[in-house]
mmCIF file of C-alpha atoms in Angstrom:
data_model
loop_
_atom_site.group_PDB
_atom_site.id
_atom_site.type_symbol
_atom_site.label_atom_id
_atom_site.label_comp_id
_atom_site.label_asym_id
_atom_site.label_seq_id
_atom_site.Cartn_x
_atom_site.Cartn_y
_atom_site.Cartn_z
ATOM 1 C CA UNK P 1 -14.636 -0.301 16.295
ATOM 2 C CA UNK P 2 -11.886 -2.746 17.288
ATOM 3 C CA UNK P 3 -12.292 -4.673 14.037
ATOM 4 C CA UNK P 4 -11.898 -1.462 12.006
ATOM 5 C CA UNK P 5 -8.711 -0.641 13.900
ATOM 6 C CA UNK P 6 -7.461 -4.193 13.320
ATOM 7 C CA UNK P 7 -8.197 -3.933 9.591
ATOM 8 C CA UNK P 8 -6.528 -0.515 9.383
ATOM 9 C CA UNK P 9 -3.466 -1.812 11.192
ATOM 10 C CA UNK P 10 -3.129 -5.248 9.579
ATOM 11 C CA UNK P 11 -4.940 -5.364 6.222
ATOM 12 C CA UNK P 12 -1.874 -5.256 3.981
ATOM 13 C CA UNK P 13 0.099 -7.605 6.234
ATOM 14 C CA UNK P 14 -2.727 -10.167 6.175
ATOM 15 C CA UNK P 15 -3.084 -9.939 2.397
ATOM 16 C CA UNK P 16 0.664 -10.111 1.807
ATOM 17 C CA UNK P 17 0.997 -13.158 4.066
ATOM 18 C CA UNK P 18 -1.951 -14.877 2.382
ATOM 19 C CA UNK P 19 -0.609 -14.206 -1.110
ATOM 20 C CA UNK P 20 2.951 -15.198 -0.249
ATOM 21 C CA UNK P 21 1.748 -18.413 1.396
ATOM 22 C CA UNK P 22 -0.209 -19.218 -1.774
ATOM 23 C CA UNK P 23 2.811 -18.527 -3.958
ATOM 24 C CA UNK P 24 5.100 -20.752 -1.891
ATOM 25 C CA UNK P 25 2.544 -23.554 -1.523
ATOM 26 C CA UNK P 26 1.598 -23.776 -5.207
ATOM 27 C CA UNK P 27 5.183 -23.532 -6.462
ATOM 28 C CA UNK P 28 6.266 -26.233 -4.010
ATOM 29 C CA UNK P 29 3.359 -28.452 -5.038
ATOM 30 C CA UNK P 30 4.115 -27.866 -8.715
ATOM 31 C CA UNK P 31 7.770 -28.881 -8.226
ATOM 32 C CA UNK P 32 6.742 -32.025 -6.326
ATOM 33 C CA UNK P 33 4.160 -32.941 -8.953
ATOM 34 C CA UNK P 34 6.578 -32.372 -11.824
ATOM 35 C CA UNK P 35 9.637 -34.165 -10.484
ATOM 36 C CA UNK P 36 8.115 -36.921 -8.366
ATOM 37 C CA UNK P 37 4.966 -37.738 -10.332
ATOM 38 C CA UNK P 38 5.959 -36.552 -13.822
ATOM 39 C CA UNK P 39 2.740 -34.600 -13.965
ATOM 40 C CA UNK P 40 1.819 -31.002 -13.258
ATOM 41 C CA UNK P 41 -1.110 -28.868 -12.292
ATOM 42 C CA UNK P 42 -1.974 -26.908 -15.450
ATOM 43 C CA UNK P 43 -3.255 -23.778 -13.729
ATOM 44 C CA UNK P 44 -0.785 -23.350 -10.850
ATOM 45 C CA UNK P 45 1.815 -21.318 -12.746
ATOM 46 C CA UNK P 46 -0.729 -18.751 -13.895
ATOM 47 C CA UNK P 47 -2.350 -18.625 -10.463
ATOM 48 C CA UNK P 48 1.041 -17.988 -8.868
ATOM 49 C CA UNK P 49 1.714 -15.225 -11.405
ATOM 50 C CA UNK P 50 -1.609 -13.581 -10.533
ATOM 51 C CA UNK P 51 -0.868 -13.874 -6.804
ATOM 52 C CA UNK P 52 2.532 -12.284 -7.388
ATOM 53 C CA UNK P 53 1.035 -9.331 -9.260
ATOM 54 C CA UNK P 54 -1.488 -8.765 -6.468
ATOM 55 C CA UNK P 55 1.347 -9.212 -3.945
ATOM 56 C CA UNK P 56 3.302 -6.401 -5.607
ATOM 57 C CA UNK P 57 0.422 -3.908 -5.562
ATOM 58 C CA UNK P 58 -0.512 -4.686 -1.955
ATOM 59 C CA UNK P 59 3.189 -4.397 -1.093
ATOM 60 C CA UNK P 60 3.295 -0.894 -2.563
ATOM 61 C CA UNK P 61 0.503 0.119 -0.194
ATOM 62 C CA UNK P 62 2.258 -1.568 2.731
ATOM 63 C CA UNK P 63 5.409 0.410 1.903
ATOM 64 C CA UNK P 64 3.437 3.657 2.137
ATOM 65 C CA UNK P 65 1.773 2.540 5.367
ATOM 66 C CA UNK P 66 5.094 1.762 7.048
ATOM 67 C CA UNK P 67 6.945 4.596 5.272
ATOM 68 C CA UNK P 68 9.637 2.172 4.165
ATOM 69 C CA UNK P 69 9.867 2.996 0.458
ATOM 70 C CA UNK P 70 13.335 3.772 -0.822
ATOM 71 C CA UNK P 71 13.999 7.495 -1.092
ATOM 72 C CA UNK P 72 17.028 9.628 -1.792
ATOM 73 C CA UNK P 73 17.250 12.196 0.988
ATOM 74 C CA UNK P 74 20.843 13.433 0.765
ATOM 75 C CA UNK P 75 19.807 16.925 -0.323
ATOM 76 C CA UNK P 76 16.682 17.113 1.811
ATOM 77 C CA UNK P 77 18.527 16.132 5.009
ATOM 78 C CA UNK P 78 20.756 19.228 4.894
ATOM 79 C CA UNK P 79 17.754 21.563 4.819
ATOM 80 C CA UNK P 80 16.045 22.972 7.938
ATOM 81 C CA UNK P 81 13.429 20.771 9.614
ATOM 82 C CA UNK P 82 10.511 22.964 8.501
ATOM 83 C CA UNK P 83 11.607 22.826 4.861
ATOM 84 C CA UNK P 84 12.028 19.038 5.131
ATOM 85 C CA UNK P 85 8.447 18.717 6.359
ATOM 86 C CA UNK P 86 7.103 20.902 3.555
ATOM 87 C CA UNK P 87 9.017 18.898 0.951
ATOM 88 C CA UNK P 88 7.690 15.662 2.472
ATOM 89 C CA UNK P 89 4.137 17.006 2.244
ATOM 90 C CA UNK P 90 4.633 18.043 -1.374
ATOM 91 C CA UNK P 91 6.155 14.686 -2.339
ATOM 92 C CA UNK P 92 3.289 12.828 -0.667
ATOM 93 C CA UNK P 93 0.758 15.038 -2.474
ATOM 94 C CA UNK P 94 2.378 14.344 -5.860
ATOM 95 C CA UNK P 95 2.510 10.595 -5.198
ATOM 96 C CA UNK P 96 -1.105 10.682 -3.967
ATOM 97 C CA UNK P 97 -2.115 12.391 -7.213
ATOM 98 C CA UNK P 98 -0.256 9.671 -9.174
ATOM 99 C CA UNK P 99 -2.025 6.931 -7.237
ATOM 100 C CA UNK P 100 -5.426 8.518 -7.874
ATOM 101 C CA UNK P 101 -4.592 8.721 -11.594
ATOM 102 C CA UNK P 102 -3.441 5.080 -11.557
ATOM 103 C CA UNK P 103 -6.711 4.111 -9.903
ATOM 104 C CA UNK P 104 -8.736 5.961 -12.548
ATOM 105 C CA UNK P 105 -6.748 4.500 -15.455
ATOM 106 C CA UNK P 106 -6.801 1.035 -13.896
ATOM 107 C CA UNK P 107 -10.559 1.234 -13.394
ATOM 108 C CA UNK P 108 -11.038 2.324 -17.002
ATOM 109 C CA UNK P 109 -8.870 -0.581 -18.093
ATOM 110 C CA UNK P 110 -10.816 -3.271 -16.256
ATOM 111 C CA UNK P 111 -14.095 -1.795 -17.465
ATOM 112 C CA UNK P 112 -13.015 -1.746 -21.107
ATOM 113 C CA UNK P 113 -14.878 -4.221 -23.325
ATOM 114 C CA UNK P 114 -11.614 -5.759 -24.518
ATOM 115 C CA UNK P 115 -10.574 -6.802 -21.006
ATOM 116 C CA UNK P 116 -14.131 -7.780 -20.067
ATOM 117 C CA UNK P 117 -14.205 -10.347 -22.897
ATOM 118 C CA UNK P 118 -10.864 -11.909 -21.984
ATOM 119 C CA UNK P 119 -10.565 -14.853 -19.659
ATOM 120 C CA UNK P 120 -7.763 -17.087 -18.493
ATOM 121 C CA UNK P 121 -6.985 -20.093 -20.631
ATOM 122 C CA UNK P 122 -6.232 -22.400 -17.708
ATOM 123 C CA UNK P 123 -7.831 -20.846 -14.597
ATOM 124 C CA UNK P 124 -11.372 -21.949 -13.769
ATOM 125 C CA UNK P 125 -13.529 -21.059 -10.790
ATOM 126 C CA UNK P 126 -13.530 -23.970 -8.315
ATOM 127 C CA UNK P 127 -16.164 -26.638 -8.950
ATOM 128 C CA UNK P 128 -17.347 -24.990 -12.165
ATOM 129 C CA UNK P 129 -16.477 -24.906 -15.826
ATOM 130 C CA UNK P 130 -16.399 -21.096 -15.839
ATOM 131 C CA UNK P 131 -13.093 -19.488 -16.717
ATOM 132 C CA UNK P 132 -11.762 -16.706 -14.506
ATOM 133 C CA UNK P 133 -12.071 -13.297 -16.152
ATOM 134 C CA UNK P 134 -8.904 -11.331 -16.778
ATOM 135 C CA UNK P 135 -10.612 -8.468 -14.967
ATOM 136 C CA UNK P 136 -9.554 -10.140 -11.711
ATOM 137 C CA UNK P 137 -5.911 -9.845 -12.754
ATOM 138 C CA UNK P 138 -6.218 -6.269 -13.976
ATOM 139 C CA UNK P 139 -8.155 -5.297 -10.831
ATOM 140 C CA UNK P 140 -4.882 -5.483 -8.904
ATOM 141 C CA UNK P 141 -3.877 -2.080 -10.311
ATOM 142 C CA UNK P 142 -6.876 -0.022 -9.158
ATOM 143 C CA UNK P 143 -7.120 -1.958 -5.882
ATOM 144 C CA UNK P 144 -3.452 -1.408 -5.050
ATOM 145 C CA UNK P 145 -3.542 2.222 -6.183
ATOM 146 C CA UNK P 146 -6.659 2.947 -4.138
ATOM 147 C CA UNK P 147 -5.192 1.321 -1.041
ATOM 148 C CA UNK P 148 -1.933 3.233 -1.599
ATOM 149 C CA UNK P 149 -3.841 6.501 -2.005
ATOM 150 C CA UNK P 150 -5.660 5.805 1.267
ATOM 151 C CA UNK P 151 -2.358 5.172 3.074
ATOM 152 C CA UNK P 152 -0.811 8.303 1.557
ATOM 153 C CA UNK P 153 -3.807 10.358 2.696
ATOM 154 C CA UNK P 154 -3.346 8.940 6.203
ATOM 155 C CA UNK P 155 0.356 9.881 6.086
ATOM 156 C CA UNK P 156 -0.475 13.400 4.914
ATOM 157 C CA UNK P 157 -2.984 13.920 7.717
ATOM 158 C CA UNK P 158 -0.507 12.594 10.265
ATOM 159 C CA UNK P 159 2.274 14.854 8.927
ATOM 160 C CA UNK P 160 0.036 17.922 8.970
ATOM 161 C CA UNK P 161 -1.105 17.117 12.520
ATOM 162 C CA UNK P 162 2.536 16.679 13.612
ATOM 163 C CA UNK P 163 3.532 19.907 11.897
ATOM 164 C CA UNK P 164 0.897 21.919 13.766
ATOM 165 C CA UNK P 165 1.633 20.114 17.033
ATOM 166 C CA UNK P 166 5.315 20.989 16.675
ATOM 167 C CA UNK P 167 4.474 24.646 15.964
ATOM 168 C CA UNK P 168 2.180 24.742 18.985
ATOM 169 C CA UNK P 169 4.880 23.193 21.203
ATOM 170 C CA UNK P 170 7.430 25.713 19.934
ATOM 171 C CA UNK P 171 5.006 28.568 20.686
ATOM 172 C CA UNK P 172 4.352 27.223 24.193
ATOM 173 C CA UNK P 173 8.072 26.811 24.884
ATOM 174 C CA UNK P 174 8.720 30.349 23.654
ATOM 175 C CA UNK P 175 5.981 31.765 25.890
ATOM 176 C CA UNK P 176 7.358 29.776 28.871
ATOM 177 C CA UNK P 177 10.824 31.213 28.226
ATOM 178 C CA UNK P 178 9.364 34.709 28.022
ATOM 179 C CA UNK P 179 7.509 34.234 31.319
ATOM 180 C CA UNK P 180 10.615 32.798 33.004
ATOM 181 C CA UNK P 181 12.790 35.637 31.684
ATOM 182 C CA UNK P 182 10.334 38.320 32.877
ATOM 183 C CA UNK P 183 10.096 36.642 36.320
ATOM 184 C CA UNK P 184 13.880 36.605 36.583
ATOM 185 C CA UNK P 185 14.036 40.267 35.609
ATOM 186 C CA UNK P 186 11.426 41.133 38.257
ATOM 187 C CA UNK P 187 13.326 39.213 40.929
ATOM 188 C CA UNK P 188 16.572 40.854 39.877
ATOM 189 C CA UNK P 189 14.957 44.295 40.134
ATOM 190 C CA UNK P 190 13.740 43.668 43.703
#
C-alpha cells in the first residue's frame, strides 16, 4: 500500500524529473559533440523533441494534481463561498470531460493505420535495427489526458468531500449555538 501512495504522490514529479534530465543531458551532449568534435548524434534532437512533448503532457497532469494551473478568478472571488465551490466543481467537470475526449481522440489517433505504419527516421530501439514507431510519440496525448483526467477526478472527489464536511461543520456550529442560547435563556429565567 505504501508503494501505491508513493506512486500517487510522486508519479508526475518522477516522470517530469526523468524527462527533464534527459532533455538537458542530450542537448548538452549534442552541443559538446558538435562544437568540440565537429560531429553530432543523429537521433538526439528528435529524442529530445519527443521527451519535451511527453514532458508537456505529464506537466499538464502535474498542474491539475497541484492545482497550480493559471486561472482568472477576478469575478469568481467576489461571489459567496458556496457559489465559488459550485463553479469550481463545474469547471473541473468540464475540464474532466475535455480530458476524457482528448484521451478517446488520442487513442483513436495512435490506433489509426496511418500512424501505425509511421516510424522515426533516425530513432532506433537500442541494440537493434528496428525503428521506433511514431505511436510512441502520439501516445503522449492519451497518456497525459488519462493521467490528467485521473487527477481531475481526485480533485472533484476532494472538493465534494470538503463541501459536505463544511456543511456538516456549519450545521454542528449552528446546533451548538442553539443549545448555548437555550441554556442561557434557561439560566436567565431562573
